[in-house]
Each structure stands twice: as structure tokens, then as C-alpha cells.
């Protein structure tokens, strides 16, 4: 049977959408976050402040979603973030919560370079325990047709031991550098 809520479609309008805090997509089957209009006609401008302890926040987080799709926009940066997109697990989920599996990230331009700075560690970070969740599932993701520039660690970083059969294809990675803060 099917358990948990079904995801809807969220469409970013043509032009700029400003984010000052992390956008969480949690516990859904099939949620979609997409830009409107032609390729890259919509963009998110990240203006998030660090947490109270000084740690940086991610821009978009997908947690415990099956078949989430994030596509067709740009992410531009006015302030540093930890990572542009994180695919992770939630700690202590209720029975029937979707597993983190089969997400698609595509047709996204992430450019974190500002005056020579590298303002993100990873473009896409697959890390089951990023928020203290279990290191399980987080598999079968597809990342394709993305342009990821000015990251400090990896264009796509896989930090989960159970991240089976993740496919990264037809992406461009450029201008990586030293980790944030060094």
C-alpha cells in the first residue's frame, strides 16, 4: 500500500525568489520543485545567515522523500551556505514515512563563486546522517544536466555507505577550491 502524504508541485516563478532560510522538503512521495519558463528563467538567490553557533545552512534539503524531483532553475549566492542541495534522512521517523530514494536533481545551475570566494562545500550532498538520521537507503538518485561551479569540496558528494546506484551524468563541474573558512 501507499503510506504518507503525496507530494505536490511547487513552481518557482520566472525571475528571482529570495531564500533567507533553508527550504525543507520532508516526508513525501513524489514532490516536485521546478522553475517556470525556459531553462534557468527562474532562480533562487540565497541570502541565508549562519546558525546561532556560526555553522552554515544548506539552501535546499530533501529528507525522507521517495521520487522527489528538483529541477529547471538556478541557485545564486549572496552569502555562504554549507551545501546547495542536501539529500538526507530524518531522525526518529514515524512508521509509514517514505524512505529516501530515487530522487532526481536535474537542469540546475549552482554557481557559488563571488569575488573569488567559494560559498558552498558541495553542490549536491548525499548524506543520510546530515541531520542525525540513520545511514540507510538514500539510494538510486539521479543527478544529471547540472552545472555546478565554485564549490569547495565536491560537485556531488556521497557521504552515505548505503547510497547504492547513484547516477551522475552529463554534468559540468568547474572552479573548485579549498574548503570554506580556510
GROMACS .gro file of N, CA and C in nm:
model
  546
    1UNK      N    1   0.082  -0.118   0.000
    1UNK     CA    2   0.000   0.000   0.000
    1UNK      C    3   0.086   0.125   0.000
    2UNK      N    4   0.022   0.236  -0.015
    2UNK     CA    5   0.089   0.365  -0.010
    2UNK      C    6   0.069   0.426   0.127
    3UNK      N    7   0.177   0.481   0.181
    3UNK     CA    8   0.171   0.544   0.313
    3UNK      C    9   0.227   0.683   0.303
    4UNK      N   10   0.183   0.770   0.390
    4UNK     CA   11   0.235   0.906   0.393
    4UNK      C   12   0.171   0.994   0.288
    5UNK      N   13   0.199   1.122   0.296
    5UNK     CA   14   0.139   1.218   0.202
    5UNK      C   15   0.203   1.210   0.064
    6UNK      N   16   0.124   1.244  -0.035
    6UNK     CA   17   0.178   1.257  -0.170
    6UNK      C   18   0.224   1.399  -0.190
    7UNK      N   19   0.338   1.415  -0.256
    7UNK     CA   20   0.392   1.548  -0.278
    7UNK      C   21   0.320   1.620  -0.390
    8UNK      N   22   0.322   1.750  -0.383
    8UNK     CA   23   0.264   1.833  -0.488
    8UNK      C   24   0.374   1.892  -0.574
    9UNK      N   25   0.333   1.982  -0.661
    9UNK     CA   26   0.427   2.051  -0.749
    9UNK      C   27   0.436   2.196  -0.703
   10UNK      N   28   0.557   2.240  -0.673
   10UNK     CA   29   0.583   2.379  -0.638
   10UNK      C   30   0.661   2.441  -0.753
   11UNK      N   31   0.607   2.549  -0.810
   11UNK     CA   32   0.668   2.612  -0.926
   11UNK      C   33   0.724   2.748  -0.885
   12UNK      N   34   0.855   2.766  -0.907
   12UNK     CA   35   0.917   2.896  -0.884
   12UNK      C   36   0.880   2.987  -1.001
   13UNK      N   37   0.838   3.109  -0.976
   13UNK     CA   38   0.802   3.198  -1.087
   13UNK      C   39   0.925   3.239  -1.168
   14UNK      N   40   0.903   3.285  -1.289
   14UNK     CA   41   1.013   3.340  -1.369
   14UNK      C   42   1.072   3.456  -1.291
   15UNK      N   43   1.204   3.464  -1.287
   15UNK     CA   44   1.273   3.569  -1.212
   15UNK      C   45   1.323   3.515  -1.080
   16UNK      N   46   1.345   3.607  -0.988
   16UNK     CA   47   1.415   3.577  -0.863
   16UNK      C   48   1.321   3.545  -0.747
   17UNK      N   49   1.357   3.440  -0.673
   17UNK     CA   50   1.295   3.407  -0.545
   17UNK      C   51   1.406   3.411  -0.442
   18UNK      N   52   1.392   3.494  -0.340
   18UNK     CA   53   1.495   3.509  -0.236
   18UNK      C   54   1.467   3.412  -0.123
   19UNK      N   55   1.569   3.335  -0.084
   19UNK     CA   56   1.561   3.248   0.033
   19UNK      C   57   1.656   3.300   0.139
   20UNK      N   58   1.603   3.319   0.260
   20UNK     CA   59   1.686   3.361   0.373
   20UNK      C   60   1.702   3.248   0.476
   21UNK      N   61   1.635   3.137   0.453
   21UNK     CA   62   1.650   3.019   0.538
   21UNK      C   63   1.633   2.894   0.452
   22UNK      N   64   1.673   2.781   0.505
   22UNK     CA   65   1.671   2.656   0.431
   22UNK      C   66   1.529   2.618   0.391
   23UNK      N   67   1.513   2.570   0.269
   23UNK     CA   68   1.387   2.517   0.219
   23UNK      C   69   1.390   2.366   0.241
   24UNK      N   70   1.301   2.315   0.328
   24UNK     CA   71   1.294   2.172   0.359
   24UNK      C   72   1.181   2.107   0.281
   25UNK      N   73   1.209   1.995   0.218
   25UNK     CA   74   1.109   1.911   0.152
   25UNK      C   75   1.115   1.778   0.227
   26UNK      N   76   1.015   1.750   0.309
   26UNK     CA   77   1.022   1.638   0.404
   26UNK      C   78   0.909   1.538   0.387
   27UNK      N   79   0.943   1.410   0.396
   27UNK     CA   80   0.848   1.302   0.415
   27UNK      C   81   0.738   1.290   0.312
   28UNK      N   82   0.771   1.297   0.184
   28UNK     CA   83   0.668   1.292   0.081
   28UNK      C   84   0.704   1.193  -0.029
   29UNK      N   85   0.601   1.143  -0.095
   29UNK     CA   86   0.617   1.067  -0.217
   29UNK      C   87   0.600   1.163  -0.334
   30UNK      N   88   0.702   1.176  -0.419
   30UNK     CA   89   0.689   1.248  -0.544
   30UNK      C   90   0.677   1.399  -0.541
   31UNK      N   91   0.735   1.471  -0.444
   31UNK     CA   92   0.726   1.617  -0.451
   31UNK      C   93   0.812   1.670  -0.565
   32UNK      N   94   0.770   1.783  -0.624
   32UNK     CA   95   0.842   1.846  -0.733
   32UNK      C   96   0.865   1.993  -0.701
   33UNK      N   97   0.989   2.038  -0.716
   33UNK     CA   98   1.023   2.180  -0.709
   33UNK      C   99   1.086   2.214  -0.842
   34UNK      N  100   1.020   2.300  -0.920
   34UNK     CA  101   1.067   2.330  -1.055
   34UNK      C  102   1.056   2.478  -1.086
   35UNK      N  103   1.141   2.523  -1.175
   35UNK     CA  104   1.132   2.659  -1.224
   35UNK      C  105   1.032   2.668  -1.338
   36UNK      N  106   0.980   2.786  -1.357
   36UNK     CA  107   0.883   2.811  -1.464
   36UNK      C  108   0.953   2.870  -1.585
   37UNK      N  109   0.896   2.850  -1.700
   37UNK     CA  110   0.952   2.910  -1.821
   37UNK      C  111   1.068   2.829  -1.874
   38UNK      N  112   1.150   2.894  -1.957
   38UNK     CA  113   1.265   2.828  -2.018
   38UNK      C  114   1.371   2.791  -1.916
   39UNK      N  115   1.470   2.717  -1.963
   39UNK     CA  116   1.578   2.671  -1.876
   39UNK      C  117   1.644   2.790  -1.806
   40UNK      N  118   1.648   2.784  -1.675
   40UNK     CA  119   1.712   2.883  -1.588
   40UNK      C  120   1.641   3.018  -1.588
   41UNK      N  121   1.516   3.025  -1.633
   41UNK     CA  122   1.442   3.152  -1.629
   41UNK      C  123   1.399   3.186  -1.487
   42UNK      N  124   1.402   3.089  -1.398
   42UNK     CA  125   1.372   3.108  -1.256
   42UNK      C  126   1.501   3.088  -1.177
   43UNK      N  127   1.517   3.164  -1.071
   43UNK     CA  128   1.634   3.141  -0.987
   43UNK      C  129   1.606   3.172  -0.841
   44UNK      N  130   1.679   3.099  -0.757
   44UNK     CA  131   1.679   3.123  -0.613
   44UNK      C  132   1.803   3.203  -0.582
   45UNK      N  133   1.786   3.312  -0.509
   45UNK     CA  134   1.900   3.389  -0.460
   45UNK      C  135   1.911   3.360  -0.312
   46UNK      N  136   2.023   3.297  -0.272
   46UNK     CA  137   2.047   3.260  -0.132
   46UNK      C  138   2.103   3.378  -0.056
   47UNK      N  139   2.031   3.419   0.049
   47UNK     CA  140   2.074   3.527   0.138
   47UNK      C  141   2.063   3.482   0.283
   48UNK      N  142   2.088   3.354   0.307
   48UNK     CA  143   2.075   3.299   0.442
   48UNK      C  144   2.188   3.337   0.533
   49UNK      N  145   2.152   3.360   0.658
   49UNK     CA  146   2.251   3.389   0.763
   49UNK      C  147   2.292   3.258   0.829
   50UNK      N  148   2.411   3.253   0.890
   50UNK     CA  149   2.453   3.132   0.961
   50UNK      C  150   2.361   3.104   1.081
   51UNK      N  151   2.369   2.981   1.130
   51UNK     CA  152   2.300   2.945   1.254
   51UNK      C  153   2.360   3.026   1.369
   52UNK      N  154   2.295   3.023   1.484
   52UNK     CA  155   2.343   3.098   1.601
   52UNK      C  156   2.484   3.058   1.641
   53UNK      N  157   2.522   2.931   1.617
   53UNK     CA  158   2.657   2.884   1.653
   53UNK      C  159   2.761   2.912   1.544
   54UNK      N  160   2.718   2.980   1.437
   54UNK     CA  161   2.810   3.016   1.330
   54UNK      C  162   2.820   2.916   1.217
   55UNK      N  163   2.758   2.797   1.233
   55UNK     CA  164   2.760   2.700   1.124
   55UNK      C  165   2.671   2.746   1.011
   56UNK      N  166   2.708   2.708   0.891
   56UNK     CA  167   2.631   2.749   0.773
   56UNK      C  168   2.516   2.654   0.746
   57UNK      N  169   2.412   2.706   0.682
   57UNK     CA  170   2.292   2.627   0.650
   57UNK      C  171   2.294   2.584   0.503
   58UNK      N  172   2.229   2.471   0.473
   58UNK     CA  173   2.210   2.435   0.333
   58UNK      C  174   2.096   2.517   0.272
   59UNK      N  175   2.093   2.524   0.139
   59UNK     CA  176   1.988   2.601   0.071
   59UNK      C  177   1.860   2.518   0.061
   60UNK      N  178   1.868   2.398   0.003
   60UNK     CA  179   1.751   2.311  -0.016
   60UNK      C  180   1.783   2.175   0.046
   61UNK      N  181   1.687   2.119   0.121
   61UNK     CA  182   1.706   1.989   0.185
   61UNK      C  183   1.589   1.899   0.148
   62UNK      N  184   1.622   1.779   0.102
   62UNK     CA  185   1.523   1.674   0.073
   62UNK      C  186   1.547   1.566   0.178
   63UNK      N  187   1.445   1.540   0.263
   63UNK     CA  188   1.460   1.439   0.368
   63UNK      C  189   1.342   1.342   0.362
   64UNK      N  190   1.375   1.215   0.361
   64UNK     CA  191   1.276   1.108   0.361
   64UNK      C  192   1.168   1.131   0.256
   65UNK      N  193   1.214   1.152   0.134
   65UNK     CA  194   1.124   1.161   0.019
   65UNK      C  195   1.161   1.052  -0.080
   66UNK      N  196   1.059   0.992  -0.139
   66UNK     CA  197   1.078   0.897  -0.247
   66UNK      C  198   1.035   0.965  -0.376
   67UNK      N  199   1.120   0.960  -0.476
   67UNK     CA  200   1.093   1.017  -0.609
   67UNK      C  201   1.073   1.168  -0.607
   68UNK      N  202   1.148   1.239  -0.524
   68UNK     CA  203   1.145   1.385  -0.529
   68UNK      C  204   1.215   1.430  -0.657
   69UNK      N  205   1.170   1.542  -0.713
   69UNK     CA  206   1.232   1.598  -0.832
   69UNK      C  207   1.256   1.747  -0.809
   70UNK      N  208   1.380   1.789  -0.827
   70UNK     CA  209   1.419   1.930  -0.813
   70UNK      C  210   1.487   1.967  -0.944
   71UNK      N  211   1.432   2.070  -1.015
   71UNK     CA  212   1.482   2.092  -1.150
   71UNK      C  213   1.448   2.230  -1.206
   72UNK      N  214   1.523   2.265  -1.310
   72UNK     CA  215   1.493   2.376  -1.401
   72UNK      C  216   1.501   2.515  -1.337
   73UNK      N  217   1.608   2.541  -1.260
   73UNK     CA  218   1.630   2.676  -1.208
   73UNK      C  219   1.778   2.693  -1.174
   74UNK      N  220   1.812   2.814  -1.137
   74UNK     CA  221   1.948   2.847  -1.093
   74UNK      C  222   1.947   2.872  -0.942
   75UNK      N  223   2.061   2.850  -0.880
   75UNK     CA  224   2.083   2.892  -0.741
   75UNK      C  225   2.203   2.984  -0.744
   76UNK      N  226   2.181   3.109  -0.703
   76UNK     CA  227   2.287   3.209  -0.696
   76UNK      C  228   2.304   3.250  -0.550
   77UNK      N  229   2.422   3.301  -0.515
   77UNK     CA  230   2.457   3.318  -0.374
   77UNK      C  231   2.500   3.460  -0.343
   78UNK      N  232   2.437   3.519  -0.241
   78UNK     CA  233   2.484   3.646  -0.184
   78UNK      C  234   2.558   3.622  -0.054
   79UNK      N  235   2.535   3.505   0.009
   79UNK     CA  236   2.602   3.467   0.134
   79UNK      C  237   2.643   3.320   0.124
   80UNK      N  238   2.739   3.276   0.205
   80UNK     CA  239   2.781   3.136   0.202
   80UNK      C  240   2.671   3.042   0.255
   81UNK      N  241   2.673   2.918   0.207
   81UNK     CA  242   2.587   2.813   0.259
   81UNK      C  243   2.676   2.693   0.288
   82UNK      N  244   2.624   2.593   0.359
   82UNK     CA  245   2.703   2.471   0.378
   82UNK      C  246   2.706   2.392   0.248
   83UNK      N  247   2.588   2.369   0.189
   83UNK     CA  248   2.574   2.293   0.065
   83UNK      C  249   2.450   2.345  -0.008
   84UNK      N  250   2.448   2.334  -0.141
   84UNK     CA  251   2.334   2.385  -0.216
   84UNK      C  252   2.212   2.295  -0.199
   85UNK      N  253   2.227   2.164  -0.220
   85UNK     CA  254   2.116   2.069  -0.206
   85UNK      C  255   2.166   1.950  -0.124
   86UNK      N  256   2.093   1.915  -0.019
   86UNK     CA  257   2.126   1.801   0.066
   86UNK      C  258   2.012   1.699   0.055
   87UNK      N  259   2.049   1.572   0.032
   87UNK     CA  260   1.953   1.462   0.034
   87UNK      C  261   1.988   1.378   0.156
   88UNK      N  262   1.894   1.369   0.252
   88UNK     CA  263   1.927   1.312   0.382
   88UNK      C  264   1.810   1.233   0.440
   89UNK      N  265   1.829   1.186   0.562
   89UNK     CA  266   1.725   1.117   0.638
   89UNK      C  267   1.692   1.196   0.764
   90UNK      N  268   1.569   1.180   0.810
   90UNK     CA  269   1.523   1.242   0.934
   90UNK      C  270   1.545   1.142   1.047
   91UNK      N  271   1.579   1.192   1.162
   91UNK     CA  272   1.596   1.111   1.282
   91UNK      C  273   1.459   1.075   1.339
   92UNK      N  274   1.441   0.953   1.385
   92UNK     CA  275   1.318   0.909   1.453
   92UNK      C  276   1.191   0.933   1.371
   93UNK      N  277   1.182   0.874   1.254
   93UNK     CA  278   1.063   0.892   1.170
   93UNK      C  279   0.950   0.801   1.215
   94UNK      N  280   0.828   0.843   1.186
   94UNK     CA  281   0.709   0.763   1.217
   94UNK      C  282   0.696   0.649   1.115
   95UNK      N  283   0.637   0.538   1.156
   95UNK     CA  284   0.612   0.429   1.061
   95UNK      C  285   0.530   0.481   0.942
   96UNK      N  286   0.565   0.433   0.823
   96UNK     CA  287   0.494   0.476   0.703
   96UNK      C  288   0.554   0.597   0.635
   97UNK      N  289   0.658   0.657   0.696
   97UNK     CA  290   0.727   0.771   0.634
   97UNK      C  291   0.805   0.719   0.513
   98UNK      N  292   0.799   0.788   0.401
   98UNK     CA  293   0.875   0.742   0.283
   98UNK      C  294   1.024   0.729   0.314
   99UNK      N  295   1.088   0.636   0.243
   99UNK     CA  296   1.234   0.626   0.254
   99UNK      C  297   1.297   0.724   0.157
  100UNK      N  298   1.420   0.760   0.181
  100UNK     CA  299   1.493   0.850   0.092
  100UNK      C  300   1.547   0.767  -0.023
  101UNK      N  301   1.484   0.782  -0.139
  101UNK     CA  302   1.521   0.700  -0.253
  101UNK      C  303   1.470   0.762  -0.383
  102UNK      N  304   1.545   0.738  -0.492
  102UNK     CA  305   1.503   0.769  -0.629
  102UNK      C  306   1.471   0.916  -0.653
  103UNK      N  307   1.549   1.004  -0.594
  103UNK     CA  308   1.531   1.148  -0.618
  103UNK      C  309   1.604   1.187  -0.747
  104UNK      N  310   1.550   1.288  -0.816
  104UNK     CA  311   1.612   1.336  -0.939
  104UNK      C  312   1.642   1.485  -0.926
  105UNK      N  313   1.768   1.518  -0.945
  105UNK     CA  314   1.814   1.657  -0.945
  105UNK      C  315   1.866   1.683  -1.085
  106UNK      N  316   1.803   1.776  -1.159
  106UNK     CA  317   1.848   1.796  -1.297
  106UNK      C  318   1.818   1.937  -1.345
  107UNK      N  319   1.893   1.975  -1.448
  107UNK     CA  320   1.878   2.106  -1.512
  107UNK      C  321   1.882   2.219  -1.408
  108UNK      N  322   1.986   2.215  -1.324
  108UNK     CA  323   2.007   2.319  -1.224
  108UNK      C  324   2.148   2.375  -1.242
  109UNK      N  325   2.159   2.505  -1.236
  109UNK     CA  326   2.287   2.573  -1.236
  109UNK      C  327   2.310   2.624  -1.095
  110UNK      N  328   2.420   2.582  -1.033
  110UNK     CA  329   2.459   2.627  -0.899
  110UNK      C  330   2.594   2.696  -0.913
  111UNK      N  331   2.599   2.825  -0.889
  111UNK     CA  332   2.725   2.897  -0.901
  111UNK      C  333   2.749   2.975  -0.774
  112UNK      N  334   2.838   2.922  -0.691
  112UNK     CA  335   2.863   2.982  -0.560
  112UNK      C  336   2.986   3.070  -0.557
  113UNK      N  337   3.034   3.114  -0.672
  113UNK     CA  338   3.152   3.200  -0.674
  113UNK      C  339   3.114   3.346  -0.663
  114UNK      N  340   3.177   3.414  -0.572
  114UNK     CA  341   3.156   3.558  -0.556
  114UNK      C  342   3.291   3.620  -0.525
  115UNK      N  343   3.342   3.699  -0.615
  115UNK     CA  344   3.470   3.766  -0.595
  115UNK      C  345   3.580   3.671  -0.551
  116UNK      N  346   3.586   3.553  -0.614
  116UNK     CA  347   3.691   3.456  -0.583
  116UNK      C  348   3.663   3.366  -0.465
  117UNK      N  349   3.554   3.391  -0.392
  117UNK     CA  350   3.520   3.304  -0.279
  117UNK      C  351   3.448   3.180  -0.327
  118UNK      N  352   3.453   3.075  -0.250
  118UNK     CA  353   3.378   2.952  -0.275
  118UNK      C  354   3.274   2.944  -0.163
  119UNK      N  355   3.149   2.967  -0.196
  119UNK     CA  356   3.049   2.982  -0.092
  119UNK      C  357   2.960   2.861  -0.072
  120UNK      N  358   3.006   2.742  -0.111
  120UNK     CA  359   2.938   2.617  -0.077
  120UNK      C  360   3.041   2.505  -0.072
  121UNK      N  361   3.019   2.410   0.018
  121UNK     CA  362   3.107   2.294   0.022
  121UNK      C  363   3.076   2.199  -0.093
  122UNK      N  364   2.954   2.147  -0.097
  122UNK     CA  365   2.911   2.055  -0.202
  122UNK      C  366   2.793   2.115  -0.277
  123UNK      N  367   2.788   2.090  -0.408
  123UNK     CA  368   2.670   2.130  -0.484
  123UNK      C  369   2.552   2.045  -0.442
  124UNK      N  370   2.565   1.913  -0.458
  124UNK     CA  371   2.465   1.817  -0.410
  124UNK      C  372   2.537   1.727  -0.311
  125UNK      N  373   2.482   1.714  -0.191
  125UNK     CA  374   2.541   1.631  -0.086
  125UNK      C  375   2.442   1.520  -0.050
  126UNK      N  376   2.482   1.396  -0.072
  126UNK     CA  377   2.402   1.280  -0.033
  126UNK      C  378   2.462   1.230   0.097
  127UNK      N  379   2.390   1.254   0.207
  127UNK     CA  380   2.446   1.230   0.340
  127UNK      C  381   2.331   1.194   0.434
  128UNK      N  382   2.308   1.065   0.452
  128UNK     CA  383   2.195   1.017   0.532
  128UNK      C  384   2.193   1.073   0.673
  129UNK      N  385   2.309   1.089   0.734
  129UNK     CA  386   2.315   1.131   0.875
  129UNK      C  387   2.340   1.281   0.893
  130UNK      N  388   2.324   1.360   0.789
  130UNK     CA  389   2.347   1.505   0.796
  130UNK      C  390   2.268   1.569   0.911
  131UNK      N  391   2.146   1.520   0.933
  131UNK     CA  392   2.060   1.571   1.041
  131UNK      C  393   2.042   1.467   1.151
  132UNK      N  394   2.134   1.372   1.162
  132UNK     CA  395   2.128   1.270   1.266
  132UNK      C  396   2.043   1.149   1.229
  133UNK      N  397   1.999   1.139   1.105
  133UNK     CA  398   1.919   1.024   1.061
  133UNK      C  399   2.006   0.901   1.040
  134UNK      N  400   1.941   0.786   1.023
  134UNK     CA  401   2.016   0.661   1.005
  134UNK      C  402   2.083   0.654   0.868
  135UNK      N  403   2.195   0.583   0.862
  135UNK     CA  404   2.266   0.562   0.736
  135UNK      C  405   2.204   0.442   0.666
  136UNK      N  406   2.090   0.466   0.605
  136UNK     CA  407   2.022   0.360   0.531
  136UNK      C  408   1.950   0.421   0.411
  137UNK      N  409   1.924   0.339   0.311
  137UNK     CA  410   1.860   0.383   0.188
  137UNK      C  411   1.939   0.497   0.126
  138UNK      N  412   1.876   0.609   0.092
  138UNK     CA  413   1.942   0.723   0.026
  138UNK      C  414   2.014   0.674  -0.100
  139UNK      N  415   1.935   0.611  -0.187
  139UNK     CA  416   1.989   0.536  -0.300
  139UNK      C  417   1.912   0.562  -0.429
  140UNK      N  418   1.970   0.518  -0.539
  140UNK     CA  419   1.908   0.524  -0.672
  140UNK      C  420   1.878   0.667  -0.718
  141UNK      N  421   1.949   0.764  -0.666
  141UNK     CA  422   1.928   0.903  -0.710
  141UNK      C  423   1.991   0.924  -0.846
  142UNK      N  424   1.938   1.021  -0.921
  142UNK     CA  425   1.994   1.060  -1.050
  142UNK      C  426   2.020   1.210  -1.047
  143UNK      N  427   2.143   1.249  -1.072
  143UNK     CA  428   2.182   1.389  -1.083
  143UNK      C  429   2.234   1.406  -1.225
  144UNK      N  430   2.166   1.489  -1.305
  144UNK     CA  431   2.206   1.500  -1.445
  144UNK      C  432   2.176   1.639  -1.500
  145UNK      N  433   2.251   1.673  -1.605
  145UNK     CA  434   2.237   1.801  -1.675
  145UNK      C  435   2.245   1.921  -1.579
  146UNK      N  436   2.337   1.914  -1.484
  146UNK     CA  437   2.358   2.025  -1.389
  146UNK      C  438   2.493   2.091  -1.418
  147UNK      N  439   2.500   2.221  -1.392
  147UNK     CA  440   2.625   2.297  -1.397
  147UNK      C  441   2.654   2.342  -1.254
  148UNK      N  442   2.764   2.292  -1.198
  148UNK     CA  443   2.795   2.320  -1.058
  148UNK      C  444   2.933   2.384  -1.053
  149UNK      N  445   2.938   2.510  -1.008
  149UNK     CA  446   3.062   2.586  -1.011
  149UNK      C  447   3.095   2.647  -0.875
  150UNK      N  448   3.224   2.654  -0.849
  150UNK     CA  449   3.278   2.724  -0.732
  150UNK      C  450   3.242   2.658  -0.599
  151UNK      N  451   3.249   2.526  -0.597
  151UNK     CA  452   3.231   2.450  -0.474
  151UNK      C  453   3.367   2.429  -0.408
  152UNK      N  454   3.366   2.403  -0.277
  152UNK     CA  455   3.491   2.382  -0.205
  152UNK      C  456   3.531   2.236  -0.195
  153UNK      N  457   3.435   2.144  -0.183
  153UNK     CA  458   3.468   2.003  -0.164
  153UNK      C  459   3.434   1.918  -0.285
  154UNK      N  460   3.307   1.913  -0.325
  154UNK     CA  461   3.267   1.827  -0.437
  154UNK      C  462   3.145   1.884  -0.509
  155UNK      N  463   3.140   1.864  -0.640
  155UNK     CA  464   3.019   1.899  -0.714
  155UNK      C  465   2.904   1.814  -0.665
  156UNK      N  466   2.928   1.683  -0.655
  156UNK     CA  467   2.833   1.589  -0.594
  156UNK      C  468   2.912   1.506  -0.495
  157UNK      N  469   2.879   1.517  -0.368
  157UNK     CA  470   2.947   1.441  -0.263
  157UNK      C  471   2.856   1.333  -0.208
  158UNK      N  472   2.907   1.210  -0.202
  158UNK     CA  473   2.829   1.097  -0.147
  158UNK      C  474   2.897   1.054  -0.018
  159UNK      N  475   2.826   1.074   0.095
  159UNK     CA  476   2.883   1.050   0.227
  159UNK      C  477   2.807   0.942   0.302
  160UNK      N  478   2.726   0.863   0.232
  160UNK     CA  479   2.646   0.758   0.294
  160UNK      C  480   2.693   0.622   0.244
  161UNK      N  481   2.709   0.527   0.335
  161UNK     CA  482   2.757   0.396   0.294
  161UNK      C  483   2.649   0.315   0.223
  162UNK      N  484   2.523   0.353   0.237
  162UNK     CA  485   2.413   0.279   0.175
  162UNK      C  486   2.361   0.347   0.047
  163UNK      N  487   2.433   0.443  -0.005
  163UNK     CA  488   2.389   0.517  -0.124
  163UNK      C  489   2.421   0.435  -0.250
  164UNK      N  490   2.343   0.331  -0.272
  164UNK     CA  491   2.366   0.241  -0.385
  164UNK      C  492   2.315   0.301  -0.515
  165UNK      N  493   2.388   0.275  -0.623
  165UNK     CA  494   2.346   0.304  -0.759
  165UNK      C  495   2.301   0.448  -0.781
  166UNK      N  496   2.377   0.541  -0.730
  166UNK     CA  497   2.355   0.683  -0.759
  166UNK      C  498   2.420   0.711  -0.894
  167UNK      N  499   2.346   0.777  -0.981
  167UNK     CA  500   2.397   0.804  -1.116
  167UNK      C  501   2.415   0.955  -1.135
  168UNK      N  502   2.536   0.994  -1.171
  168UNK     CA  503   2.567   1.134  -1.202
  168UNK      C  504   2.608   1.135  -1.349
  169UNK      N  505   2.536   1.211  -1.431
  169UNK     CA  506   2.568   1.211  -1.573
  169UNK      C  507   2.546   1.348  -1.636
  170UNK      N  508   2.623   1.374  -1.738
  170UNK     CA  509   2.610   1.493  -1.820
  170UNK      C  510   2.608   1.623  -1.739
  171UNK      N  511   2.691   1.628  -1.635
  171UNK     CA  512   2.704   1.748  -1.552
  171UNK      C  513   2.838   1.814  -1.583
  172UNK      N  514   2.845   1.944  -1.558
  172UNK     CA  515   2.970   2.018  -1.569
  172UNK      C  516   3.009   2.066  -1.429
  173UNK      N  517   3.136   2.045  -1.393
  173UNK     CA  518   3.189   2.090  -1.265
  173UNK      C  519   3.307   2.182  -1.293
  174UNK      N  520   3.313   2.295  -1.222
  174UNK     CA  521   3.423   2.387  -1.251
  174UNK      C  522   3.462   2.467  -1.128
  175UNK      N  523   3.587   2.511  -1.130
  175UNK     CA  524   3.643   2.606  -1.035
  175UNK      C  525   3.623   2.566  -0.890
  176UNK      N  526   3.665   2.443  -0.858
  176UNK     CA  527   3.661   2.402  -0.719
  176UNK      C  528   3.780   2.463  -0.646
  177UNK      N  529   3.775   2.460  -0.514
  177UNK     CA  530   3.882   2.523  -0.438
  177UNK      C  531   3.895   2.467  -0.299
  178UNK      N  532   3.959   2.541  -0.211
  178UNK     CA  533   3.981   2.495  -0.075
  178UNK      C  534   3.852   2.505   0.006
  179UNK      N  535   3.842   2.423   0.114
  179UNK     CA  536   3.721   2.425   0.197
  179UNK      C  537   3.690   2.563   0.252
  180UNK      N  538   3.563   2.585   0.280
  180UNK     CA  539   3.519   2.713   0.336
  180UNK      C  540   3.596   2.743   0.464
  181UNK      N  541   3.631   2.865   0.482
  181UNK     CA  542   3.696   2.907   0.604
  181UNK      C  543   3.846   2.881   0.609
  182UNK      N  544   3.905   2.831   0.502
  182UNK     CA  545   4.050   2.808   0.504
  182UNK      C  546   4.118   2.898   0.404
   0.00000   0.00000   0.00000
